[in-house]
Amino acid sequence: RKDLPRERIEYLPEETTCSCCHEELRRIGEEVTEELDYIPSQLIVREHVKVKLACPRCKDGVQTGKLPPEVQPIERGRAGVGLIVYIMLSKYCDHLPLFRLEKMFAREGIEIARQRMWDWLAAIADQLKSLHRALLAEMLLVYYLQADETTIKVQLGEEKGKLHTGYFWAVHAPPNLVYYRYAPTRAGEVPLKLFDGYEGVIQTDLYAGYNAVFLPETCKRLACFAHVRRKFIEKGGASGKESNDIIKEIAKLYRVEKEAKGIGFEDRAELRKRKSLPLLEALFSKIENLNQRLLPQHPLKEATEYALKQKQELLRYVDDGRFEIDNNAIERQMRPIAVGRKNYLFAGSPAGAEAAAIFYSLINSCKLNNINPREYLCDILRRLPTHPASRISELLPHRWTPLSAK
């Protein structure tokens, strides 16, 4: 990076005079050797002094300076914005549990208990709820969405070892927005509330929990070819030749998608109708023939039935260049949660899981927009206290403009 601070250290030769005529040597050039070094992060105590002024004559009318709203992101708290964002990103972006952060701070001679760190994060999550709601509202205006869910263990009480399996429900608006919501259940009532009033197309797997969302007049389902291919790989087993034939046909569809990458939506749809439609007809013809030949108990029967059951939804991606052939994009947005889950194991409470959903939504949306999450979060946490609620969408990652750039 060209903007990194640089430190220049010069080394003069041991001899600075000519050994022949004893003339002072003159500088004619230099050789530069670069070294990239690391200086540990710095903790500072910033004193905000509210100065008191009074009239020296009458000793009346004492005036006291006021702290700007951004100085104390947490009421009566000592943590500054930079420290809170560091803790937030360490856990929800770099997947470090709070007990590890506690030890890292201790190495710097600073004692910050993990419970105090969580109290700070909970207070900030509460402030970010309006932005979290605005993110979902913005996404529900997009015609094409992807949806998925994954598990999270949650501690419901003080008793250790008693964990409940909850769920992070994710919504992705390709290419640059993602939203997460925690729910204690995987029941269909969750997506029904999540997509309340939505009109458009949602790409999901075949999980029945989404069925209540799909209405012919307003909301349609788009299926995922990656899940179909996965079924044939998993169930192929001893029937390797039959499953491999299907997998090879699906691979042809993906080669068309590779060709369509980077072109406009209209051209993409045209290319699919010209090249993908004939391939799809041949693919489903093979699947139907194979399905008729298989016995009901054959392992591959499950894969063929899985594909045929959603044939119409699988073909739908050809209709619109905005649609993707699979929902791999949202599955990639589940990976940070999976990595974090391996490190911190479980959420300490339902409130902790809800806060995680808020942080994951904003951090991962920043990544999709090629925004530095630290710069974004530090900026909006300083601006939120005075920002008009009616214009909260201006602070969403894809709309954000740093205050310094205005």
Coordinates of C-alpha atoms in Angstrom, one line a residue:
R1 CA 0.0 0.0 0.0
K2 CA 1.3 3.4 -1.0
D3 CA -0.5 5.2 1.9
L4 CA 1.3 3.2 4.7
P5 CA 3.4 5.5 6.9
R6 CA 7.1 5.2 6.2
E7 CA 10.2 5.6 8.4
R8 CA 13.5 6.5 6.8
I9 CA 16.7 5.4 8.4
E10 CA 20.0 6.3 6.6
Y11 CA 23.3 4.5 7.1
L12 CA 26.5 6.4 6.1
P13 CA 29.6 4.5 5.1
E14 CA 32.2 4.1 7.8
E15 CA 34.6 6.2 5.8
T16 CA 33.4 9.6 4.7
T17 CA 36.6 11.0 3.3
C18 CA 38.6 9.8 0.3
S19 CA 41.4 7.5 1.2
C20 CA 43.5 8.8 -1.6
C21 CA 43.3 12.6 -1.4
H22 CA 41.4 13.0 1.9
E23 CA 38.6 15.0 0.2
E24 CA 35.2 14.9 1.8
L25 CA 33.0 12.3 -0.1
R26 CA 29.9 13.7 -1.9
R27 CA 26.6 11.9 -2.1
I28 CA 26.0 10.5 -5.6
G29 CA 23.0 8.1 -5.0
E30 CA 21.6 5.5 -2.6
E31 CA 20.4 1.9 -2.4
V32 CA 17.0 1.4 -0.6
T33 CA 16.0 -1.8 1.2
E34 CA 12.4 -2.0 2.3
E35 CA 11.3 -3.7 5.4
L36 CA 7.6 -4.3 6.4
D37 CA 7.3 -4.2 10.1
Y38 CA 4.4 -4.6 12.6
I39 CA 3.7 -2.3 15.6
P40 CA 1.1 -3.6 18.0
S41 CA -2.2 -1.7 18.3
Q42 CA -2.2 1.1 20.8
L43 CA -4.7 1.7 23.6
I44 CA -5.0 5.3 24.8
V45 CA -7.0 7.1 27.5
R46 CA -8.6 10.1 25.9
E47 CA -9.6 12.8 28.5
H48 CA -12.7 14.8 27.5
V49 CA -12.6 17.9 29.7
K50 CA -15.8 19.9 30.1
V51 CA -14.4 23.4 30.9
K52 CA -16.2 25.6 33.3
L53 CA -16.3 29.4 32.8
A54 CA -17.6 32.0 35.2
C55 CA -17.6 35.8 35.4
P56 CA -14.6 37.0 37.5
R57 CA -16.6 39.9 38.9
C58 CA -20.1 38.7 39.9
K59 CA -19.2 35.0 40.2
D60 CA -22.5 34.2 38.5
G61 CA -23.7 32.4 35.4
V62 CA -21.3 29.5 35.3
Q63 CA -21.1 27.9 31.9
T64 CA -19.9 24.3 31.3
G65 CA -18.8 22.8 28.1
K66 CA -20.9 19.9 26.7
L67 CA -19.7 16.6 25.3
P68 CA -20.5 16.0 21.6
P69 CA -23.0 13.1 21.2
E70 CA -20.4 10.9 19.5
V71 CA -18.0 11.0 22.4
Q72 CA -19.8 8.5 24.6
P73 CA -21.4 5.8 22.3
I74 CA -22.5 4.0 25.5
E75 CA -24.1 6.1 28.2
R76 CA -21.8 6.3 31.2
G77 CA -19.5 3.9 29.5
R78 CA -15.7 4.4 29.2
A79 CA -15.3 2.5 25.9
G80 CA -14.6 4.7 22.8
V81 CA -15.9 3.9 19.3
G82 CA -12.6 2.6 18.1
L83 CA -12.3 0.1 21.0
I84 CA -15.9 -1.1 20.6
V85 CA -15.5 -1.6 16.8
Y86 CA -12.3 -3.5 17.4
I87 CA -14.0 -5.9 19.8
M88 CA -17.0 -6.3 17.4
L89 CA -14.8 -7.1 14.4
S90 CA -12.5 -9.4 16.4
K91 CA -15.5 -11.6 17.3
Y92 CA -17.8 -11.3 14.3
C93 CA -15.3 -10.8 11.5
D94 CA -12.1 -12.4 12.7
H95 CA -14.0 -15.1 14.8
L96 CA -12.2 -14.5 18.1
P97 CA -14.2 -15.5 21.2
L98 CA -14.4 -12.8 23.9
F99 CA -12.4 -14.9 26.4
R100 CA -9.4 -14.8 23.9
L101 CA -9.8 -11.0 23.6
E102 CA -9.7 -10.8 27.4
K103 CA -6.4 -12.5 27.4
M104 CA -5.0 -10.4 24.6
F105 CA -5.9 -7.2 26.4
A106 CA -4.3 -8.6 29.6
R107 CA -1.0 -9.0 27.7
E108 CA -1.2 -5.2 27.1
G109 CA -1.7 -4.7 30.8
I110 CA -5.4 -3.8 30.4
E111 CA -8.1 -5.7 32.3
I112 CA -11.4 -5.8 30.4
A113 CA -13.7 -8.7 31.5
R114 CA -15.5 -10.5 28.8
Q115 CA -18.8 -9.8 30.4
R116 CA -18.1 -6.0 30.2
M117 CA -17.2 -6.5 26.5
W118 CA -20.5 -8.2 25.9
D119 CA -22.4 -5.4 27.7
W120 CA -20.8 -2.9 25.4
L121 CA -21.7 -5.0 22.3
A122 CA -25.3 -5.4 23.5
A123 CA -25.7 -1.7 23.9
I124 CA -24.3 -1.0 20.4
A125 CA -26.5 -3.7 18.9
D126 CA -29.5 -1.9 20.4
Q127 CA -28.4 1.3 18.7
L128 CA -28.0 -0.5 15.3
K129 CA -31.4 -2.1 15.3
S130 CA -33.0 0.7 13.2
L131 CA -30.2 0.3 10.6
H132 CA -30.8 -3.4 10.7
R133 CA -34.5 -2.9 10.0
A134 CA -33.8 -0.4 7.2
L135 CA -31.5 -3.0 5.6
L136 CA -34.3 -5.6 5.4
A137 CA -36.8 -3.0 4.1
E138 CA -34.4 -2.0 1.4
M139 CA -33.8 -5.6 0.3
L140 CA -37.5 -6.4 0.2
L141 CA -37.8 -3.9 -2.6
V142 CA -35.4 -6.0 -4.8
Y143 CA -37.1 -8.3 -7.3
Y144 CA -34.7 -11.2 -6.9
L145 CA -33.5 -12.6 -3.5
Q146 CA -31.8 -15.7 -2.2
A147 CA -32.6 -17.3 1.2
D148 CA -31.0 -19.9 3.4
E149 CA -30.7 -20.8 7.1
T150 CA -28.1 -22.3 9.4
T151 CA -28.0 -23.5 13.0
I152 CA -26.5 -21.8 16.1
K153 CA -26.3 -23.2 19.6
V154 CA -27.8 -20.9 22.2
Q155 CA -27.6 -21.0 26.0
L156 CA -31.0 -20.4 27.4
G157 CA -30.2 -20.2 31.1
E158 CA -27.3 -20.0 33.5
E159 CA -26.9 -23.8 33.7
K160 CA -23.9 -24.8 31.6
G161 CA -24.3 -27.5 29.0
K162 CA -28.0 -26.7 28.4
L163 CA -28.1 -25.5 24.9
H164 CA -30.9 -24.9 22.4
T165 CA -30.5 -25.1 18.6
G166 CA -31.6 -21.8 17.1
Y167 CA -31.3 -20.6 13.5
F168 CA -29.8 -17.7 11.6
W169 CA -32.0 -17.0 8.6
A170 CA -30.2 -15.2 5.8
V171 CA -31.5 -13.1 2.9
H172 CA -29.1 -12.1 0.1
A173 CA -29.8 -9.5 -2.6
P174 CA -27.2 -10.1 -5.2
P175 CA -24.6 -8.8 -5.5
N176 CA -24.0 -6.5 -2.5
L177 CA -26.5 -6.9 0.4
V178 CA -27.0 -9.6 3.0
Y179 CA -29.3 -9.7 6.0
Y180 CA -29.4 -12.1 8.9
R181 CA -32.1 -12.7 11.5
Y182 CA -32.0 -15.0 14.6
A183 CA -35.0 -17.2 15.4
P184 CA -35.3 -20.0 17.9
T185 CA -37.1 -22.2 15.4
R186 CA -37.0 -23.4 11.8
A187 CA -40.7 -23.3 11.4
G188 CA -42.4 -21.7 8.4
E189 CA -43.7 -18.8 10.5
V190 CA -40.2 -17.3 10.5
P191 CA -39.9 -16.8 6.7
L192 CA -43.5 -15.8 6.5
K193 CA -42.8 -12.8 8.8
L194 CA -39.4 -12.2 7.2
F195 CA -40.9 -11.9 3.7
D196 CA -44.2 -10.3 4.7
G197 CA -45.5 -8.3 1.7
Y198 CA -42.6 -9.3 -0.6
E199 CA -43.3 -9.5 -4.3
G200 CA -40.7 -11.1 -6.5
V201 CA -38.6 -14.2 -6.8
I202 CA -36.8 -16.0 -4.0
Q203 CA -34.2 -18.7 -4.7
T204 CA -34.1 -21.4 -2.0
D205 CA -33.5 -25.1 -1.5
L206 CA -36.5 -27.4 -1.3
Y207 CA -37.1 -26.9 2.5
A208 CA -40.9 -26.9 3.0
G209 CA -40.6 -24.1 5.6
Y210 CA -40.6 -21.6 2.7
N211 CA -43.8 -22.9 1.1
A212 CA -46.1 -20.5 2.8
V213 CA -44.2 -17.6 1.3
F214 CA -44.7 -18.6 -2.3
L215 CA -47.9 -17.3 -3.8
P216 CA -48.5 -17.5 -7.6
E217 CA -49.7 -13.9 -7.9
T218 CA -46.9 -12.3 -5.8
C219 CA -43.9 -14.4 -4.9
K220 CA -42.4 -17.3 -6.9
R221 CA -39.7 -19.8 -6.0
L222 CA -36.4 -20.3 -8.0
A223 CA -34.7 -23.6 -7.4
C224 CA -30.9 -24.3 -7.1
F225 CA -29.0 -26.5 -9.5
A226 CA -26.1 -26.9 -7.0
H227 CA -28.4 -28.8 -4.7
V228 CA -29.6 -31.0 -7.5
R229 CA -26.0 -31.8 -8.5
R230 CA -25.1 -32.4 -4.9
K231 CA -27.9 -35.0 -4.6
F232 CA -26.6 -37.0 -7.6
I233 CA -23.1 -36.9 -6.1
E234 CA -24.3 -38.1 -2.7
K235 CA -26.7 -40.8 -3.9
G236 CA -24.7 -42.0 -6.9
G237 CA -22.7 -44.7 -5.0
A238 CA -22.7 -47.9 -6.9
S239 CA -24.7 -46.4 -9.7
G240 CA -21.7 -44.2 -10.7
K241 CA -22.3 -44.3 -14.4
E242 CA -25.9 -43.2 -14.3
S243 CA -25.2 -40.4 -11.8
N244 CA -22.1 -39.3 -13.6
D245 CA -24.1 -38.9 -16.9
I246 CA -26.5 -36.5 -15.1
I247 CA -23.6 -34.6 -13.5
K248 CA -21.9 -34.1 -16.8
E249 CA -25.1 -32.7 -18.3
I250 CA -25.4 -30.2 -15.4
A251 CA -21.8 -29.3 -16.0
K252 CA -22.7 -28.2 -19.5
L253 CA -25.2 -25.7 -18.0
Y254 CA -22.4 -24.3 -15.9
R255 CA -20.2 -23.8 -18.9
V256 CA -22.9 -21.6 -20.4
E257 CA -23.0 -19.6 -17.2
K258 CA -19.2 -19.1 -17.3
E259 CA -19.6 -17.8 -20.8
A260 CA -22.4 -15.4 -19.6
K261 CA -20.3 -14.0 -16.8
G262 CA -19.8 -10.3 -17.1
I263 CA -22.4 -9.6 -19.9
G264 CA -25.6 -7.6 -19.4
F265 CA -28.8 -9.1 -18.1
E266 CA -30.6 -9.0 -21.4
D267 CA -27.7 -10.6 -23.3
R268 CA -27.4 -13.2 -20.5
A269 CA -31.1 -14.2 -20.8
E270 CA -30.8 -14.4 -24.6
L271 CA -27.7 -16.6 -24.3
R272 CA -29.4 -18.9 -21.9
K273 CA -32.5 -19.3 -24.2
R274 CA -30.3 -20.1 -27.1
K275 CA -27.8 -22.5 -25.4
S276 CA -29.2 -23.5 -22.0
L277 CA -32.8 -24.4 -23.0
P278 CA -31.8 -27.3 -25.3
L279 CA -29.4 -28.6 -22.7
L280 CA -32.1 -28.4 -20.0
E281 CA -34.5 -30.4 -22.2
A282 CA -31.9 -33.1 -22.7
L283 CA -31.0 -33.1 -19.0
F284 CA -34.6 -33.6 -17.8
S285 CA -35.2 -36.2 -20.5
K286 CA -32.3 -38.3 -19.1
I287 CA -33.5 -37.8 -15.5
E288 CA -37.1 -38.8 -16.4
N289 CA -35.9 -41.9 -18.2
L290 CA -33.6 -42.9 -15.3
N291 CA -36.4 -42.3 -12.8
Q292 CA -38.6 -44.7 -14.6
R293 CA -36.0 -47.5 -14.7
L294 CA -35.1 -47.2 -11.0
L295 CA -36.8 -49.3 -8.3
P296 CA -38.5 -47.3 -5.5
Q297 CA -35.8 -48.3 -2.9
H298 CA -32.9 -47.4 -5.1
P299 CA -30.7 -44.7 -3.6
L300 CA -30.5 -42.7 -6.8
K301 CA -34.3 -42.6 -6.9
E302 CA -34.2 -39.8 -4.2
A303 CA -32.0 -37.7 -6.5
T304 CA -34.2 -38.1 -9.6
E305 CA -37.4 -37.4 -7.6
Y306 CA -35.7 -34.3 -6.0
A307 CA -35.0 -32.9 -9.4
L308 CA -38.3 -33.7 -11.1
K309 CA -40.3 -32.4 -8.1
Q310 CA -39.0 -28.9 -8.8
K311 CA -38.5 -29.0 -12.6
Q312 CA -40.5 -25.8 -13.2
E313 CA -38.6 -23.9 -10.5
L314 CA -35.2 -25.2 -11.9
L315 CA -36.1 -24.0 -15.4
R316 CA -37.1 -20.5 -14.2
Y317 CA -33.5 -19.1 -14.1
V318 CA -33.5 -19.0 -17.9
D319 CA -36.3 -16.4 -17.9
D320 CA -34.4 -13.5 -16.4
G321 CA -30.7 -12.5 -16.7
R322 CA -30.8 -11.3 -13.1
F323 CA -31.3 -14.8 -11.8
E324 CA -28.5 -17.2 -10.9
I325 CA -28.4 -20.9 -11.7
D326 CA -27.8 -21.7 -8.0
N327 CA -27.8 -20.0 -4.6
N328 CA -24.1 -20.6 -3.9
A329 CA -23.8 -16.8 -3.4
I330 CA -25.8 -17.0 -0.2
E331 CA -24.1 -20.2 1.0
R332 CA -20.8 -18.3 0.8
Q333 CA -22.4 -15.7 3.1
M334 CA -23.0 -18.5 5.6
R335 CA -19.3 -19.4 5.9
P336 CA -18.4 -16.6 8.3
I337 CA -21.1 -17.9 10.7
A338 CA -19.8 -21.5 10.3
V339 CA -16.2 -20.4 11.1
G340 CA -17.3 -18.3 14.0
R341 CA -19.4 -21.1 15.4
K342 CA -16.3 -23.4 15.5
N343 CA -14.5 -20.8 17.6
Y344 CA -17.1 -19.4 20.0
L345 CA -19.2 -22.6 20.0
F346 CA -22.5 -21.0 21.1
A347 CA -24.3 -17.8 21.8
G348 CA -24.6 -17.0 25.5
S349 CA -28.2 -16.0 25.2
P350 CA -31.0 -15.3 22.6
A351 CA -30.1 -11.6 22.9
G352 CA -26.5 -12.5 22.0
A353 CA -27.6 -14.4 18.9
E354 CA -29.9 -11.4 17.9
A355 CA -26.9 -9.0 18.3
A356 CA -24.7 -11.4 16.2
A357 CA -27.3 -11.3 13.4
I358 CA -27.1 -7.4 13.4
F359 CA -23.4 -7.3 13.4
Y360 CA -23.0 -10.1 10.7
S361 CA -25.5 -8.2 8.5
L362 CA -23.6 -4.9 8.5
I363 CA -20.1 -6.4 8.4
N364 CA -20.8 -8.9 5.6
S365 CA -22.7 -6.2 3.6
C366 CA -19.6 -4.0 3.9
K367 CA -17.4 -6.8 2.5
L368 CA -19.8 -7.3 -0.5
N369 CA -19.5 -3.5 -1.2
N370 CA -15.6 -3.6 -0.8
I371 CA -15.9 -1.3 2.2
N372 CA -13.5 -1.5 5.2
P373 CA -15.9 -2.6 8.0
R374 CA -13.8 -0.7 10.6
E375 CA -14.0 2.6 8.8
Y376 CA -17.7 2.1 8.2
L377 CA -18.7 1.2 11.7
C378 CA -16.6 3.9 13.4
D379 CA -18.2 6.5 11.1
I380 CA -21.8 5.5 11.5
L381 CA -21.6 5.0 15.3
R382 CA -20.4 8.6 15.6
R383 CA -23.2 9.8 13.3
L384 CA -26.1 7.8 14.5
P385 CA -26.9 9.9 17.6
T386 CA -27.6 13.0 15.5
H387 CA -28.7 11.4 12.2
P388 CA -32.4 11.9 11.2
A389 CA -34.3 8.7 11.6
S390 CA -36.2 9.4 8.4
R391 CA -32.9 9.2 6.5
I392 CA -31.5 6.2 8.1
S393 CA -31.1 4.3 4.8
E394 CA -28.3 6.8 3.9
L395 CA -26.1 4.9 6.4
L396 CA -26.6 1.5 4.8
P397 CA -23.3 0.1 3.5
H398 CA -24.2 0.4 -0.2
R399 CA -25.3 4.0 0.2
W400 CA -22.7 5.1 2.8
T401 CA -20.4 8.1 2.1
P402 CA -17.8 8.8 4.8
L403 CA -18.5 12.1 6.6
S404 CA -14.9 13.2 5.8
A405 CA -15.8 12.8 2.0
K406 CA -18.7 15.2 2.3

